[in-house]
Amino acid sequence: MLDRLTMSSNGTSPDGKVPSAASISQPAAATAVQITSVSKVFGSGSSGVHALDRVSLDAKVGEFVCLIGASGCGKSTLLNLVAGLDTPTSGDLEVNGRTGLMFQESALFPWLTVAQNIEMALKLSGTPKRERKGRVEQLLASVHLADFGPKRPHELSGGMRQRVALARAFAQDADVLLMDEPFGALDAMTRDLLHDELERLWSDRSFTVLFVTHNVREAARLADRVVLLSSRPGRVAHEFKNDIPRPRRIDDPTVTAMSAEITAKLREEVARHA
């Protein structure tokens, strides 16, 4: 979990103060993430690995964007750059608001209870102690785990642990939620239930999501826009606007058709770089 606040030149209020998450209720066209000609090279010289090459991409406030591509195309690298865990070799990157990061593994502290794991995030974000208990209860209720606060992570199923991780991500009122294959290790039924959970919470709160996945159908199920990265070095190869009405089901014919379209382009990219 990460809390990062980076404001663009016009991202402060007239008195110079950074607006709170609640006050960043910008028009739908406002930009939450702007990536301009970003490249990332690991190492140097002839042994350097070019992970990303001049990637330009933005995400609007409240937009759900999925990143897909072959293994090693730089999806996770790009997410790490947006999160501030690494810096670009070249190019510009701006994030307006707080970011929260959620991984494939729940990364819960095993020695803490479920409630304490969430409270830790609240503490790190500066939430006053007197407010934390009520906030933890609200967050657990929002992911349908109201009765599981006293449990330890090992007492929960994989899907329940990911729900706790989701609640912890929301504990810092992230404006931009970065998700790196958060449901990849789960069975199909649990994943489908968490899709519903995430979509409900996203609709309620209107935050921006950058979601990395290898699952094309998952991308078609969740995203407003799907961005396909080419094989290494990663470049934006194609973008697919998703106008399928919500709520969507993973087995909807329209989702299946869009998945087939994206998969065909993905195969072209993999073959071109093979």
PDB file of C-alpha atoms in Angstrom:
ATOM      1  CA  MET A   1       0.000   0.000   0.000  1.00  0.00           C
ATOM      2  CA  LEU A   2       1.347   3.406  -0.904  1.00  0.00           C
ATOM      3  CA  ASP A   3       0.250   6.947  -0.193  1.00  0.00           C
ATOM      4  CA  ARG A   4       1.622   9.481  -2.642  1.00  0.00           C
ATOM      5  CA  LEU A   5       0.437  13.008  -3.424  1.00  0.00           C
ATOM      6  CA  THR A   6       1.777  14.718  -6.511  1.00  0.00           C
ATOM      7  CA  MET A   7       0.011  17.792  -7.822  1.00  0.00           C
ATOM      8  CA  SER A   8       0.442  19.331 -11.256  1.00  0.00           C
ATOM      9  CA  SER A   9       1.146  23.021 -11.665  1.00  0.00           C
ATOM     10  CA  ASN A  10      -2.557  23.802 -11.588  1.00  0.00           C
ATOM     11  CA  GLY A  11      -3.370  21.134  -8.969  1.00  0.00           C
ATOM     12  CA  THR A  12      -3.381  23.453  -5.974  1.00  0.00           C
ATOM     13  CA  SER A  13      -6.133  25.692  -4.728  1.00  0.00           C
ATOM     14  CA  PRO A  14      -5.870  29.501  -5.078  1.00  0.00           C
ATOM     15  CA  ASP A  15      -4.434  29.776  -1.542  1.00  0.00           C
ATOM     16  CA  GLY A  16      -1.677  27.323  -2.453  1.00  0.00           C
ATOM     17  CA  LYS A  17      -3.043  24.431  -0.404  1.00  0.00           C
ATOM     18  CA  VAL A  18      -3.337  20.907  -1.750  1.00  0.00           C
ATOM     19  CA  PRO A  19      -7.021  19.949  -1.975  1.00  0.00           C
ATOM     20  CA  SER A  20      -8.244  16.986   0.013  1.00  0.00           C
ATOM     21  CA  ALA A  21      -9.396  13.809  -1.723  1.00  0.00           C
ATOM     22  CA  ALA A  22     -12.999  14.841  -1.080  1.00  0.00           C
ATOM     23  CA  SER A  23     -12.495  18.224  -2.748  1.00  0.00           C
ATOM     24  CA  ILE A  24     -10.993  16.814  -5.940  1.00  0.00           C
ATOM     25  CA  SER A  25     -14.393  16.517  -7.620  1.00  0.00           C
ATOM     26  CA  GLN A  26     -13.165  17.600 -11.029  1.00  0.00           C
ATOM     27  CA  PRO A  27     -15.048  17.399 -14.315  1.00  0.00           C
ATOM     28  CA  ALA A  28     -14.991  14.047 -16.041  1.00  0.00           C
ATOM     29  CA  ALA A  29     -12.523  15.433 -18.602  1.00  0.00           C
ATOM     30  CA  ALA A  30      -9.925  16.312 -15.928  1.00  0.00           C
ATOM     31  CA  THR A  31      -6.742  14.257 -16.049  1.00  0.00           C
ATOM     32  CA  ALA A  32      -5.781  12.079 -13.084  1.00  0.00           C
ATOM     33  CA  VAL A  33      -2.649  10.519 -14.626  1.00  0.00           C
ATOM     34  CA  GLN A  34      -0.633  11.919 -17.504  1.00  0.00           C
ATOM     35  CA  ILE A  35       2.285   9.966 -18.943  1.00  0.00           C
ATOM     36  CA  THR A  36       4.243  11.698 -21.710  1.00  0.00           C
ATOM     37  CA  SER A  37       6.984   9.972 -23.747  1.00  0.00           C
ATOM     38  CA  VAL A  38       8.110   7.906 -20.756  1.00  0.00           C
ATOM     39  CA  SER A  39      10.963   5.463 -21.283  1.00  0.00           C
ATOM     40  CA  LYS A  40      12.550   3.144 -18.747  1.00  0.00           C
ATOM     41  CA  VAL A  41      15.902   1.412 -19.159  1.00  0.00           C
ATOM     42  CA  PHE A  42      17.290  -0.944 -16.517  1.00  0.00           C
ATOM     43  CA  GLY A  43      21.083  -1.002 -16.515  1.00  0.00           C
ATOM     44  CA  SER A  44      23.274   0.838 -18.990  1.00  0.00           C
ATOM     45  CA  GLY A  45      25.209   0.402 -22.189  1.00  0.00           C
ATOM     46  CA  SER A  46      24.793  -2.687 -24.344  1.00  0.00           C
ATOM     47  CA  SER A  47      23.527  -4.711 -21.365  1.00  0.00           C
ATOM     48  CA  GLY A  48      20.711  -2.269 -20.605  1.00  0.00           C
ATOM     49  CA  VAL A  49      17.150  -3.613 -20.771  1.00  0.00           C
ATOM     50  CA  HIS A  50      14.667  -1.277 -22.449  1.00  0.00           C
ATOM     51  CA  ALA A  51      11.434  -1.972 -20.599  1.00  0.00           C
ATOM     52  CA  LEU A  52       9.387   0.991 -21.883  1.00  0.00           C
ATOM     53  CA  ASP A  53       9.891   3.146 -24.955  1.00  0.00           C
ATOM     54  CA  ARG A  54       8.268   6.582 -25.220  1.00  0.00           C
ATOM     55  CA  VAL A  55       4.946   5.595 -23.703  1.00  0.00           C
ATOM     56  CA  SER A  56       2.304   8.324 -23.754  1.00  0.00           C
ATOM     57  CA  LEU A  57      -0.933   7.643 -21.942  1.00  0.00           C
ATOM     58  CA  ASP A  58      -3.419   9.474 -19.778  1.00  0.00           C
ATOM     59  CA  ALA A  59      -6.293   8.493 -17.530  1.00  0.00           C
ATOM     60  CA  LYS A  60      -9.203  10.798 -16.783  1.00  0.00           C
ATOM     61  CA  VAL A  61     -10.637  11.357 -13.334  1.00  0.00           C
ATOM     62  CA  GLY A  62     -12.981   8.452 -12.586  1.00  0.00           C
ATOM     63  CA  GLU A  63     -11.831   6.396 -15.583  1.00  0.00           C
ATOM     64  CA  PHE A  64     -11.136   2.654 -15.363  1.00  0.00           C
ATOM     65  CA  VAL A  65      -8.177   1.792 -17.606  1.00  0.00           C
ATOM     66  CA  CYS A  66      -6.842  -1.740 -18.070  1.00  0.00           C
ATOM     67  CA  LEU A  67      -3.302  -2.419 -19.300  1.00  0.00           C
ATOM     68  CA  ILE A  68      -2.683  -5.682 -21.121  1.00  0.00           C
ATOM     69  CA  GLY A  69       0.174  -7.186 -23.096  1.00  0.00           C
ATOM     70  CA  ALA A  70       2.523 -10.148 -23.257  1.00  0.00           C
ATOM     71  CA  SER A  71       4.678 -11.021 -20.253  1.00  0.00           C
ATOM     72  CA  GLY A  72       7.635  -8.678 -19.967  1.00  0.00           C
ATOM     73  CA  CYS A  73       6.043  -5.832 -21.934  1.00  0.00           C
ATOM     74  CA  GLY A  74       6.452  -3.358 -19.053  1.00  0.00           C
ATOM     75  CA  LYS A  75       2.940  -3.245 -17.576  1.00  0.00           C
ATOM     76  CA  SER A  76       4.086  -3.613 -13.981  1.00  0.00           C
ATOM     77  CA  THR A  77       7.061  -1.320 -14.611  1.00  0.00           C
ATOM     78  CA  LEU A  78       4.682   1.384 -15.789  1.00  0.00           C
ATOM     79  CA  LEU A  79       2.521   0.936 -12.694  1.00  0.00           C
ATOM     80  CA  ASN A  80       5.588   1.216 -10.459  1.00  0.00           C
ATOM     81  CA  LEU A  81       6.539   4.481 -12.153  1.00  0.00           C
ATOM     82  CA  VAL A  82       3.063   5.924 -11.607  1.00  0.00           C
ATOM     83  CA  ALA A  83       3.204   4.789  -7.970  1.00  0.00           C
ATOM     84  CA  GLY A  84       6.535   6.526  -7.448  1.00  0.00           C
ATOM     85  CA  LEU A  85       8.357   3.284  -6.622  1.00  0.00           C
ATOM     86  CA  ASP A  86      10.781   3.992  -9.478  1.00  0.00           C
ATOM     87  CA  THR A  87      11.650   6.909 -11.759  1.00  0.00           C
ATOM     88  CA  PRO A  88      11.542   7.117 -15.562  1.00  0.00           C
ATOM     89  CA  THR A  89      14.787   7.178 -17.535  1.00  0.00           C
ATOM     90  CA  SER A  90      13.216   9.916 -19.642  1.00  0.00           C
ATOM     91  CA  GLY A  91       9.847  11.557 -20.188  1.00  0.00           C
ATOM     92  CA  ASP A  92       7.314  13.191 -17.891  1.00  0.00           C
ATOM     93  CA  LEU A  93       4.758  11.732 -15.522  1.00  0.00           C
ATOM     94  CA  GLU A  94       2.125  13.560 -13.442  1.00  0.00           C
ATOM     95  CA  VAL A  95      -0.338  12.139 -10.947  1.00  0.00           C
ATOM     96  CA  ASN A  96      -3.039  14.374  -9.472  1.00  0.00           C
ATOM     97  CA  GLY A  97      -4.047  13.114  -6.044  1.00  0.00           C
ATOM     98  CA  ARG A  98      -3.238  10.255  -3.719  1.00  0.00           C
ATOM     99  CA  THR A  99      -2.338   6.846  -5.112  1.00  0.00           C
ATOM    100  CA  GLY A 100      -3.044   3.434  -3.622  1.00  0.00           C
ATOM    101  CA  LEU A 101      -1.296   0.283  -4.820  1.00  0.00           C
ATOM    102  CA  MET A 102      -2.715  -3.231  -4.702  1.00  0.00           C
ATOM    103  CA  PHE A 103      -0.714  -6.312  -5.714  1.00  0.00           C
ATOM    104  CA  GLN A 104      -1.536  -9.862  -6.775  1.00  0.00           C
ATOM    105  CA  GLU A 105      -0.695 -10.974  -3.236  1.00  0.00           C
ATOM    106  CA  SER A 106      -2.676  -9.336  -0.454  1.00  0.00           C
ATOM    107  CA  ALA A 107       0.563  -8.482   1.433  1.00  0.00           C
ATOM    108  CA  LEU A 108      -1.238  -8.339   4.779  1.00  0.00           C
ATOM    109  CA  PHE A 109       0.796  -8.345   7.988  1.00  0.00           C
ATOM    110  CA  PRO A 110       0.230 -11.870   9.372  1.00  0.00           C
ATOM    111  CA  TRP A 111       0.795 -10.851  13.015  1.00  0.00           C
ATOM    112  CA  LEU A 112      -1.985  -8.228  12.865  1.00  0.00           C
ATOM    113  CA  THR A 113      -5.712  -8.810  12.790  1.00  0.00           C
ATOM    114  CA  VAL A 114      -7.765  -7.823   9.772  1.00  0.00           C
ATOM    115  CA  ALA A 115      -8.905  -4.660  11.558  1.00  0.00           C
ATOM    116  CA  GLN A 116      -5.355  -3.807  12.614  1.00  0.00           C
ATOM    117  CA  ASN A 117      -4.093  -4.201   9.034  1.00  0.00           C
ATOM    118  CA  ILE A 118      -6.584  -1.603   7.870  1.00  0.00           C
ATOM    119  CA  GLU A 119      -6.008   0.618  10.887  1.00  0.00           C
ATOM    120  CA  MET A 120      -2.271   0.635  10.104  1.00  0.00           C
ATOM    121  CA  ALA A 121      -3.024   2.224   6.736  1.00  0.00           C
ATOM    122  CA  LEU A 122      -5.239   4.817   8.409  1.00  0.00           C
ATOM    123  CA  LYS A 123      -2.522   5.587  10.938  1.00  0.00           C
ATOM    124  CA  LEU A 124       0.088   6.070   8.206  1.00  0.00           C
ATOM    125  CA  SER A 125      -2.242   8.431   6.357  1.00  0.00           C
ATOM    126  CA  GLY A 126      -2.665  10.598   9.472  1.00  0.00           C
ATOM    127  CA  THR A 127      -6.217   9.678  10.440  1.00  0.00           C
ATOM    128  CA  PRO A 128      -6.757  10.686  14.108  1.00  0.00           C
ATOM    129  CA  LYS A 129      -6.910   7.745  16.508  1.00  0.00           C
ATOM    130  CA  ARG A 130     -10.445   8.608  17.680  1.00  0.00           C
ATOM    131  CA  GLU A 131     -11.727   8.219  14.099  1.00  0.00           C
ATOM    132  CA  ARG A 132      -9.960   5.012  13.140  1.00  0.00           C
ATOM    133  CA  LYS A 133     -12.246   2.395  14.704  1.00  0.00           C
ATOM    134  CA  GLY A 134     -15.348   3.752  13.013  1.00  0.00           C
ATOM    135  CA  ARG A 135     -13.534   4.090   9.705  1.00  0.00           C
ATOM    136  CA  VAL A 136     -12.246   0.494   9.904  1.00  0.00           C
ATOM    137  CA  GLU A 137     -15.782  -0.732  10.542  1.00  0.00           C
ATOM    138  CA  GLN A 138     -17.073   1.217   7.532  1.00  0.00           C
ATOM    139  CA  LEU A 139     -14.352  -0.149   5.262  1.00  0.00           C
ATOM    140  CA  LEU A 140     -14.899  -3.743   6.343  1.00  0.00           C
ATOM    141  CA  ALA A 141     -18.642  -3.368   5.791  1.00  0.00           C
ATOM    142  CA  SER A 142     -17.989  -1.963   2.309  1.00  0.00           C
ATOM    143  CA  VAL A 143     -16.262  -5.215   1.291  1.00  0.00           C
ATOM    144  CA  HIS A 144     -18.759  -7.414   3.175  1.00  0.00           C
ATOM    145  CA  LEU A 145     -16.357  -8.456   5.933  1.00  0.00           C
ATOM    146  CA  ALA A 146     -17.977  -6.641   8.848  1.00  0.00           C
ATOM    147  CA  ASP A 147     -17.635  -9.644  11.190  1.00  0.00           C
ATOM    148  CA  PHE A 148     -14.027 -10.507  10.345  1.00  0.00           C
ATOM    149  CA  GLY A 149     -12.122  -7.655  12.018  1.00  0.00           C
ATOM    150  CA  PRO A 150     -10.704  -9.841  14.849  1.00  0.00           C
ATOM    151  CA  LYS A 151      -9.505 -12.590  12.471  1.00  0.00           C
ATOM    152  CA  ARG A 152      -5.888 -13.088  11.407  1.00  0.00           C
ATOM    153  CA  PRO A 153      -5.071 -13.240   7.678  1.00  0.00           C
ATOM    154  CA  HIS A 154      -4.309 -16.992   7.798  1.00  0.00           C
ATOM    155  CA  GLU A 155      -7.898 -17.614   8.919  1.00  0.00           C
ATOM    156  CA  LEU A 156      -9.297 -16.134   5.692  1.00  0.00           C
ATOM    157  CA  SER A 157      -9.623 -17.514   2.185  1.00  0.00           C
ATOM    158  CA  GLY A 158      -7.595 -15.998  -0.649  1.00  0.00           C
ATOM    159  CA  GLY A 159     -10.579 -14.041  -1.892  1.00  0.00           C
ATOM    160  CA  MET A 160     -11.312 -12.678   1.573  1.00  0.00           C
ATOM    161  CA  ARG A 161      -7.691 -11.588   1.999  1.00  0.00           C
ATOM    162  CA  GLN A 162      -7.935  -9.685  -1.272  1.00  0.00           C
ATOM    163  CA  ARG A 163     -11.086  -7.998   0.027  1.00  0.00           C
ATOM    164  CA  VAL A 164      -9.120  -6.881   3.066  1.00  0.00           C
ATOM    165  CA  ALA A 165      -6.373  -5.599   0.767  1.00  0.00           C
ATOM    166  CA  LEU A 166      -9.026  -3.703  -1.179  1.00  0.00           C
ATOM    167  CA  ALA A 167     -10.386  -2.161   2.026  1.00  0.00           C
ATOM    168  CA  ARG A 168      -6.849  -1.215   3.038  1.00  0.00           C
ATOM    169  CA  ALA A 169      -6.314   0.455  -0.331  1.00  0.00           C
ATOM    170  CA  PHE A 170      -9.451   2.518   0.244  1.00  0.00           C
ATOM    171  CA  ALA A 171      -8.318   3.378   3.777  1.00  0.00           C
ATOM    172  CA  GLN A 172      -6.183   6.206   2.430  1.00  0.00           C
ATOM    173  CA  ASP A 173      -8.944   7.586   0.174  1.00  0.00           C
ATOM    174  CA  ALA A 174      -6.862   7.038  -2.955  1.00  0.00           C
ATOM    175  CA  ASP A 175      -7.791   9.178  -5.951  1.00  0.00           C
ATOM    176  CA  VAL A 176      -5.872   6.808  -8.224  1.00  0.00           C
ATOM    177  CA  LEU A 177      -5.910   3.073  -7.455  1.00  0.00           C
ATOM    178  CA  LEU A 178      -3.087   1.099  -9.098  1.00  0.00           C
ATOM    179  CA  MET A 179      -3.850  -2.621  -9.317  1.00  0.00           C
ATOM    180  CA  ASP A 180      -1.238  -5.139 -10.465  1.00  0.00           C
ATOM    181  CA  GLU A 181      -3.070  -8.372 -11.331  1.00  0.00           C
ATOM    182  CA  PRO A 182      -4.914  -8.261  -7.997  1.00  0.00           C
ATOM    183  CA  PHE A 183      -7.201 -11.196  -8.804  1.00  0.00           C
ATOM    184  CA  GLY A 184      -4.824 -13.270 -10.926  1.00  0.00           C
ATOM    185  CA  ALA A 185      -4.280 -16.000  -8.323  1.00  0.00           C
ATOM    186  CA  LEU A 186      -7.976 -16.504  -7.544  1.00  0.00           C
ATOM    187  CA  ASP A 187     -10.416 -19.050  -8.924  1.00  0.00           C
ATOM    188  CA  ALA A 188     -12.862 -17.901 -11.598  1.00  0.00           C
ATOM    189  CA  MET A 189     -15.897 -17.662  -9.298  1.00  0.00           C
ATOM    190  CA  THR A 190     -14.096 -15.668  -6.595  1.00  0.00           C
ATOM    191  CA  ARG A 191     -12.591 -13.393  -9.230  1.00  0.00           C
ATOM    192  CA  ASP A 192     -16.015 -12.726 -10.714  1.00  0.00           C
ATOM    193  CA  LEU A 193     -17.414 -11.808  -7.284  1.00  0.00           C
ATOM    194  CA  LEU A 194     -14.514  -9.426  -6.666  1.00  0.00           C
ATOM    195  CA  HIS A 195     -15.080  -7.841 -10.073  1.00  0.00           C
ATOM    196  CA  ASP A 196     -18.584  -6.981  -8.873  1.00  0.00           C
ATOM    197  CA  GLU A 197     -17.204  -5.683  -5.565  1.00  0.00           C
ATOM    198  CA  LEU A 198     -14.572  -3.509  -7.205  1.00  0.00           C
ATOM    199  CA  GLU A 199     -16.999  -2.124  -9.765  1.00  0.00           C
ATOM    200  CA  ARG A 200     -19.523  -1.250  -7.048  1.00  0.00           C
ATOM    201  CA  LEU A 201     -16.934   0.563  -4.933  1.00  0.00           C
ATOM    202  CA  TRP A 202     -15.483   2.329  -7.977  1.00  0.00           C
ATOM    203  CA  SER A 203     -18.952   3.504  -9.026  1.00  0.00           C
ATOM    204  CA  ASP A 204     -19.687   4.771  -5.522  1.00  0.00           C
ATOM    205  CA  ARG A 205     -16.424   6.676  -5.091  1.00  0.00           C
ATOM    206  CA  SER A 206     -15.470   7.759  -8.619  1.00  0.00           C
ATOM    207  CA  PHE A 207     -11.722   7.204  -8.280  1.00  0.00           C
ATOM    208  CA  THR A 208      -9.406   6.425 -11.208  1.00  0.00           C
ATOM    209  CA  VAL A 209      -8.146   2.875 -11.744  1.00  0.00           C
ATOM    210  CA  LEU A 210      -5.075   1.641 -13.627  1.00  0.00           C
ATOM    211  CA  PHE A 211      -5.458  -2.129 -13.690  1.00  0.00           C
ATOM    212  CA  VAL A 212      -2.798  -4.519 -15.016  1.00  0.00           C
ATOM    213  CA  THR A 213      -4.009  -7.935 -16.154  1.00  0.00           C
ATOM    214  CA  HIS A 214      -3.085 -10.829 -18.436  1.00  0.00           C
ATOM    215  CA  ASN A 215      -6.747 -11.804 -18.631  1.00  0.00           C
ATOM    216  CA  VAL A 216      -8.286 -10.197 -21.724  1.00  0.00           C
ATOM    217  CA  ARG A 217     -11.833 -11.084 -20.723  1.00  0.00           C
ATOM    218  CA  GLU A 218     -11.265  -9.478 -17.313  1.00  0.00           C
ATOM    219  CA  ALA A 219     -10.140  -6.298 -19.068  1.00  0.00           C
ATOM    220  CA  ALA A 220     -13.219  -6.280 -21.313  1.00  0.00           C
ATOM    221  CA  ARG A 221     -15.422  -6.897 -18.262  1.00  0.00           C
ATOM    222  CA  LEU A 222     -14.019  -4.036 -16.167  1.00  0.00           C
ATOM    223  CA  ALA A 223     -12.501  -1.292 -18.284  1.00  0.00           C
ATOM    224  CA  ASP A 224     -13.745   1.930 -19.810  1.00  0.00           C
ATOM    225  CA  ARG A 225     -10.649   1.701 -21.990  1.00  0.00           C
ATOM    226  CA  VAL A 226      -8.186  -1.118 -22.663  1.00  0.00           C
ATOM    227  CA  VAL A 227      -4.590  -0.213 -23.549  1.00  0.00           C
ATOM    228  CA  LEU A 228      -2.474  -2.865 -25.294  1.00  0.00           C
ATOM    229  CA  LEU A 229       1.283  -2.594 -24.852  1.00  0.00           C
ATOM    230  CA  SER A 230       3.641  -4.109 -27.393  1.00  0.00           C
ATOM    231  CA  SER A 231       6.259  -6.655 -26.420  1.00  0.00           C
ATOM    232  CA  ARG A 232       9.476  -5.290 -24.936  1.00  0.00           C
ATOM    233  CA  PRO A 233      10.206  -2.505 -25.161  1.00  0.00           C
ATOM    234  CA  GLY A 234       6.661  -1.630 -24.199  1.00  0.00           C
ATOM    235  CA  ARG A 235       4.902   0.906 -26.375  1.00  0.00           C
ATOM    236  CA  VAL A 236       1.219   1.762 -26.685  1.00  0.00           C
ATOM    237  CA  ALA A 237       0.224  -0.441 -29.614  1.00  0.00           C
ATOM    238  CA  HIS A 238      -3.581  -0.140 -29.531  1.00  0.00           C
ATOM    239  CA  GLU A 239      -6.365   1.361 -27.446  1.00  0.00           C
ATOM    240  CA  PHE A 240      -9.888   0.000 -27.255  1.00  0.00           C
ATOM    241  CA  LYS A 241     -12.738   2.176 -25.986  1.00  0.00           C
ATOM    242  CA  ASN A 242     -15.295   0.066 -24.160  1.00  0.00           C
ATOM    243  CA  ASP A 243     -18.869   1.332 -24.477  1.00  0.00           C
ATOM    244  CA  ILE A 244     -20.563  -1.856 -23.270  1.00  0.00           C
ATOM    245  CA  PRO A 245     -23.277  -0.756 -20.788  1.00  0.00           C
ATOM    246  CA  ARG A 246     -22.744  -1.510 -17.114  1.00  0.00           C
ATOM    247  CA  PRO A 247     -23.335  -3.654 -15.172  1.00  0.00           C
ATOM    248  CA  ARG A 248     -21.511  -6.259 -17.263  1.00  0.00           C
ATOM    249  CA  ARG A 249     -21.093  -9.974 -16.841  1.00  0.00           C
ATOM    250  CA  ILE A 250     -17.933 -11.862 -17.713  1.00  0.00           C
ATOM    251  CA  ASP A 251     -19.941 -14.183 -19.992  1.00  0.00           C
ATOM    252  CA  ASP A 252     -21.965 -11.471 -21.765  1.00  0.00           C
ATOM    253  CA  PRO A 253     -21.825 -11.925 -25.571  1.00  0.00           C
ATOM    254  CA  THR A 254     -20.694  -8.307 -25.942  1.00  0.00           C
ATOM    255  CA  VAL A 255     -17.817  -8.876 -23.494  1.00  0.00           C
ATOM    256  CA  THR A 256     -16.910 -12.071 -25.341  1.00  0.00           C
ATOM    257  CA  ALA A 257     -16.885 -10.237 -28.680  1.00  0.00           C
ATOM    258  CA  MET A 258     -14.668  -7.460 -27.357  1.00  0.00           C
ATOM    259  CA  SER A 259     -12.337 -10.009 -25.784  1.00  0.00           C
ATOM    260  CA  ALA A 260     -11.966 -11.701 -29.164  1.00  0.00           C
ATOM    261  CA  GLU A 261     -11.131  -8.382 -30.842  1.00  0.00           C
ATOM    262  CA  ILE A 262      -8.474  -7.524 -28.241  1.00  0.00           C
ATOM    263  CA  THR A 263      -7.037 -11.060 -28.287  1.00  0.00           C
ATOM    264  CA  ALA A 264      -6.605 -10.895 -32.063  1.00  0.00           C
ATOM    265  CA  LYS A 265      -4.575  -7.684 -31.745  1.00  0.00           C
ATOM    266  CA  LEU A 266      -2.578  -9.139 -28.872  1.00  0.00           C
ATOM    267  CA  ARG A 267      -1.670 -12.172 -30.981  1.00  0.00           C
ATOM    268  CA  GLU A 268      -0.581  -9.877 -33.810  1.00  0.00           C
ATOM    269  CA  GLU A 269       1.714  -7.990 -31.443  1.00  0.00           C
ATOM    270  CA  VAL A 270       3.204 -11.164 -29.965  1.00  0.00           C
ATOM    271  CA  ALA A 271       3.798 -12.622 -33.444  1.00  0.00           C
ATOM    272  CA  ARG A 272       5.341  -9.379 -34.703  1.00  0.00           C
ATOM    273  CA  HIS A 273       7.904  -9.360 -31.920  1.00  0.00           C
ATOM    274  CA  ALA A 274       8.514 -13.110 -31.719  1.00  0.00           C
TER     275      ALA A 274
END
